[in-house]
Amino acid sequence: MPPFLPTPSLTLHPTLLNQSTFSPFGTVIACPLPPSLSTFPSPPPFGTNILPANQSTALKHIDISPIRNLYASASSSTPSKPAMNMFSCFPRALCRRGKSLLFDIEVLERHPYTTQTFIPLSSSSSSSSSSSSLGEREAQYLVIVAPTLPPTPDSPFQQLGPPDLDNTRAFWAHAGQAVTYGAGTWHTPMAVVGDKRMDFVVVQFVNGVAQDDCQEVMLKKEGGICLEVKEWEREGKARL
């Protein structure tokens, strides 16, 4: 059973996911090209991170996100292997309190020795990263993260400390964005909001040792940390 942590009473207001605000926690992966671009550009936007490929019928974006394997530092000394899985994530139920729709954070997890990348199986052309109206997008998911506190002698975890719940952050992400959580980053399990299922390819390393692969903490449900989901309330897309 994961340990329960004392939970502050916080109401978070998600902001749109972008690399500048998410950088302490990982990497946002999104194509920089405009969705309307359907032919090889002339002149092409060559640079250190973009190269022509496939007989100039494609652009290759180099090193878009780090892949880290830190299992050599795990105390179990169990070898790891790369893993690619698919998660079919169904819309989360929201609760109504007064005039607000809320998503309660009940659990945080981290993967102490590996990055973890979530890649939506949706066309990036279906969502524009420059749009500010969340209701116009077909699919949305929440990216909820927390910094890590220094370890304490009575910590139930090895090497790394518990989450800094007072500084939990929340972001809206759309189907044209993938996200990589940095190794050891506290985050919620995938939370899809809206009317439609989202499928994700998930890439990470594993070694089969439970405490090496995934560590969890439980939070107080009601009166703890919640997200106010105003955007979906306005558009009538919340699942109650």
XYZ file of C-alpha atoms in Angstrom:
240
model
C 0.000 0.000 0.000
C 1.503 3.395 -0.961
C 2.076 5.759 1.969
C -0.396 8.572 2.655
C 1.068 12.064 2.812
C -0.246 15.078 4.741
C -2.023 17.029 2.020
C -2.428 20.811 1.846
C -5.726 22.297 0.729
C -4.980 23.749 -2.721
C -7.028 24.654 -5.770
C -4.950 24.713 -8.953
C -5.787 26.440 -12.213
C -4.145 24.667 -15.183
C -2.296 26.698 -17.786
C -1.478 25.734 -21.360
C 1.481 23.366 -21.643
C 4.656 24.830 -23.133
C 8.350 24.099 -22.822
C 9.342 27.252 -20.958
C 7.043 26.602 -17.997
C 7.384 22.799 -18.028
C 11.185 22.647 -18.341
C 11.877 21.958 -14.613
C 9.882 18.734 -14.950
C 10.707 17.403 -18.405
C 10.201 18.052 -22.103
C 7.254 19.039 -24.265
C 7.345 17.471 -27.723
C 5.456 19.323 -30.447
C 6.095 19.918 -34.129
C 7.220 23.518 -34.750
C 5.864 23.488 -38.297
C 2.488 25.098 -39.016
C -0.353 22.557 -39.447
C -1.119 24.007 -42.893
C 2.329 23.057 -44.292
C 1.739 20.057 -46.602
C 4.612 20.310 -49.104
C 8.373 20.284 -48.589
C 9.294 23.911 -47.788
C 11.456 25.988 -50.081
C 13.754 27.196 -48.753
C 13.665 24.512 -46.060
C 14.128 25.612 -42.426
C 17.459 23.851 -42.021
C 19.274 24.307 -38.737
C 21.192 22.369 -36.136
C 18.069 20.437 -35.118
C 16.245 20.112 -38.453
C 17.674 18.185 -41.409
C 16.291 17.116 -44.788
C 15.545 13.395 -45.040
C 14.103 10.765 -47.375
C 15.222 12.400 -50.609
C 13.968 15.812 -49.446
C 10.456 14.581 -48.848
C 10.710 14.917 -45.059
C 12.271 17.003 -42.332
C 14.042 15.197 -39.506
C 13.877 16.878 -36.094
C 16.951 15.818 -34.126
C 17.020 14.860 -30.421
C 13.551 16.116 -29.587
C 13.568 14.681 -26.063
C 16.125 12.989 -23.782
C 15.865 9.270 -22.996
C 17.574 8.470 -19.695
C 18.299 5.126 -18.071
C 19.563 5.506 -14.489
C 18.928 1.946 -13.302
C 22.646 1.396 -12.724
C 22.213 3.461 -9.541
C 19.289 1.364 -8.231
C 20.106 -0.606 -5.077
C 18.536 -3.788 -6.481
C 21.223 -3.980 -9.216
C 18.598 -5.616 -11.447
C 19.253 -4.974 -15.156
C 16.723 -2.870 -17.038
C 15.325 -3.050 -20.543
C 13.524 -0.581 -22.806
C 9.742 -0.878 -22.832
C 7.148 0.473 -25.239
C 3.532 0.064 -24.144
C 0.192 1.561 -25.065
C -2.258 3.041 -22.586
C -5.878 3.598 -23.629
C -6.995 6.347 -21.259
C -10.667 7.080 -20.728
C -12.092 10.449 -19.653
C -11.887 11.101 -15.935
C -15.022 11.974 -14.024
C -15.129 15.460 -12.580
C -16.968 16.418 -9.416
C -19.157 19.477 -8.982
C -18.758 21.619 -5.886
C -20.944 24.664 -5.964
C -20.465 26.301 -9.362
C -17.103 24.663 -10.029
C -16.076 21.444 -11.742
C -13.072 19.910 -10.021
C -10.571 17.127 -10.604
C -9.236 15.729 -7.322
C -5.619 14.570 -7.188
C -5.584 11.289 -5.275
C -2.189 9.827 -6.170
C 1.234 10.919 -7.400
C 3.836 8.601 -8.857
C 7.382 8.766 -10.153
C 9.832 6.574 -12.022
C 13.100 7.245 -10.193
C 15.484 5.706 -12.724
C 13.949 6.468 -16.114
C 12.370 9.125 -18.227
C 8.814 8.347 -19.340
C 7.381 9.677 -22.589
C 3.654 9.796 -23.426
C 2.919 10.074 -27.153
C -0.737 10.594 -28.141
C -1.866 8.501 -31.099
C -3.642 11.431 -32.747
C -2.905 13.681 -35.707
C -1.094 16.834 -34.664
C -2.953 18.672 -37.422
C -6.192 18.203 -35.481
C -5.014 20.602 -32.780
C -3.188 23.888 -33.001
C -0.730 24.634 -30.223
C -1.350 28.331 -30.757
C -5.064 28.091 -30.023
C -6.182 29.371 -26.640
C -9.725 28.011 -26.696
C -9.621 24.615 -25.063
C -13.130 23.736 -26.160
C -12.122 23.830 -29.840
C -9.804 20.855 -29.446
C -11.021 17.306 -29.791
C -8.937 15.780 -27.022
C -7.286 17.168 -23.908
C -5.236 15.732 -21.104
C -3.865 17.096 -17.868
C -0.175 17.144 -17.024
C 0.164 17.469 -13.245
C 3.628 17.518 -11.661
C 5.359 18.358 -8.391
C 8.985 19.082 -7.435
C 10.881 16.726 -5.144
C 11.793 17.612 -1.576
C 15.137 16.561 -0.061
C 15.086 13.023 1.390
C 14.496 12.571 5.098
C 15.783 9.778 7.385
C 12.258 8.353 7.756
C 11.420 8.578 4.062
C 9.814 5.399 2.664
C 11.752 5.937 -0.570
C 15.351 5.353 -1.502
C 17.615 8.275 -2.372
C 14.888 10.700 -3.498
C 12.517 12.628 -1.265
C 8.707 13.017 -1.257
C 6.812 15.432 -3.519
C 6.662 19.134 -2.683
C 2.863 19.286 -2.690
C 2.734 23.025 -1.991
C 4.318 23.650 -5.396
C 2.251 21.246 -7.503
C 1.737 22.525 -11.069
C -0.936 21.670 -13.621
C -1.042 22.110 -17.407
C -3.485 21.514 -20.253
C -2.049 19.430 -23.120
C -3.648 18.583 -26.449
C -3.387 15.730 -28.919
C -0.610 17.449 -30.871
C 1.717 17.422 -27.860
C 3.705 14.589 -26.350
C 5.392 14.910 -22.986
C 8.478 13.409 -21.349
C 8.622 13.312 -17.579
C 12.172 13.634 -16.317
C 13.551 10.726 -14.291
C 12.213 10.973 -10.750
C 9.564 13.593 -11.561
C 6.416 13.276 -9.460
C 3.281 13.272 -11.612
C -0.267 12.000 -11.642
C -1.285 8.989 -13.696
C -2.558 10.075 -17.100
C -5.750 12.139 -16.792
C -7.847 12.655 -19.932
C -10.629 15.244 -19.706
C -13.556 15.580 -22.096
C -15.705 13.165 -24.043
C -13.211 10.974 -25.894
C -10.679 8.287 -25.064
C -7.032 9.059 -25.795
C -4.473 6.376 -26.651
C -0.822 6.915 -25.763
C 2.365 5.070 -26.666
C 4.537 5.135 -23.530
C 8.319 4.712 -23.747
C 10.532 4.101 -20.712
C 12.966 1.634 -19.126
C 11.914 -1.041 -16.601
C 13.603 -3.776 -14.577
C 10.569 -5.504 -13.037
C 11.353 -4.445 -9.452
C 8.277 -2.613 -8.170
C 10.035 0.088 -6.134
C 12.587 0.663 -8.874
C 10.022 1.025 -11.639
C 7.308 3.087 -9.943
C 6.866 4.747 -6.553
C 3.494 6.127 -5.426
C 2.058 8.308 -2.678
C -1.615 8.708 -1.777
C -3.187 12.095 -1.090
C -6.300 13.176 0.746
C -9.151 13.199 -1.792
C -11.670 15.792 -0.607
C -10.303 19.022 0.794
C -6.848 18.249 -0.583
C -5.366 19.265 -3.953
C -7.837 19.768 -6.778
C -7.923 21.373 -10.214
C -10.659 23.781 -11.190
C -11.681 22.915 -14.740
C -13.445 26.091 -15.854
C -12.730 25.679 -19.560
C -14.644 22.427 -19.882
C -17.497 23.798 -17.771
C -17.955 26.675 -20.225
C -17.959 24.366 -23.210
C -20.273 21.814 -21.593
C -17.733 19.033 -22.150
C -17.237 17.838 -18.594
C -18.125 14.265 -17.844
C -20.146 14.147 -14.625
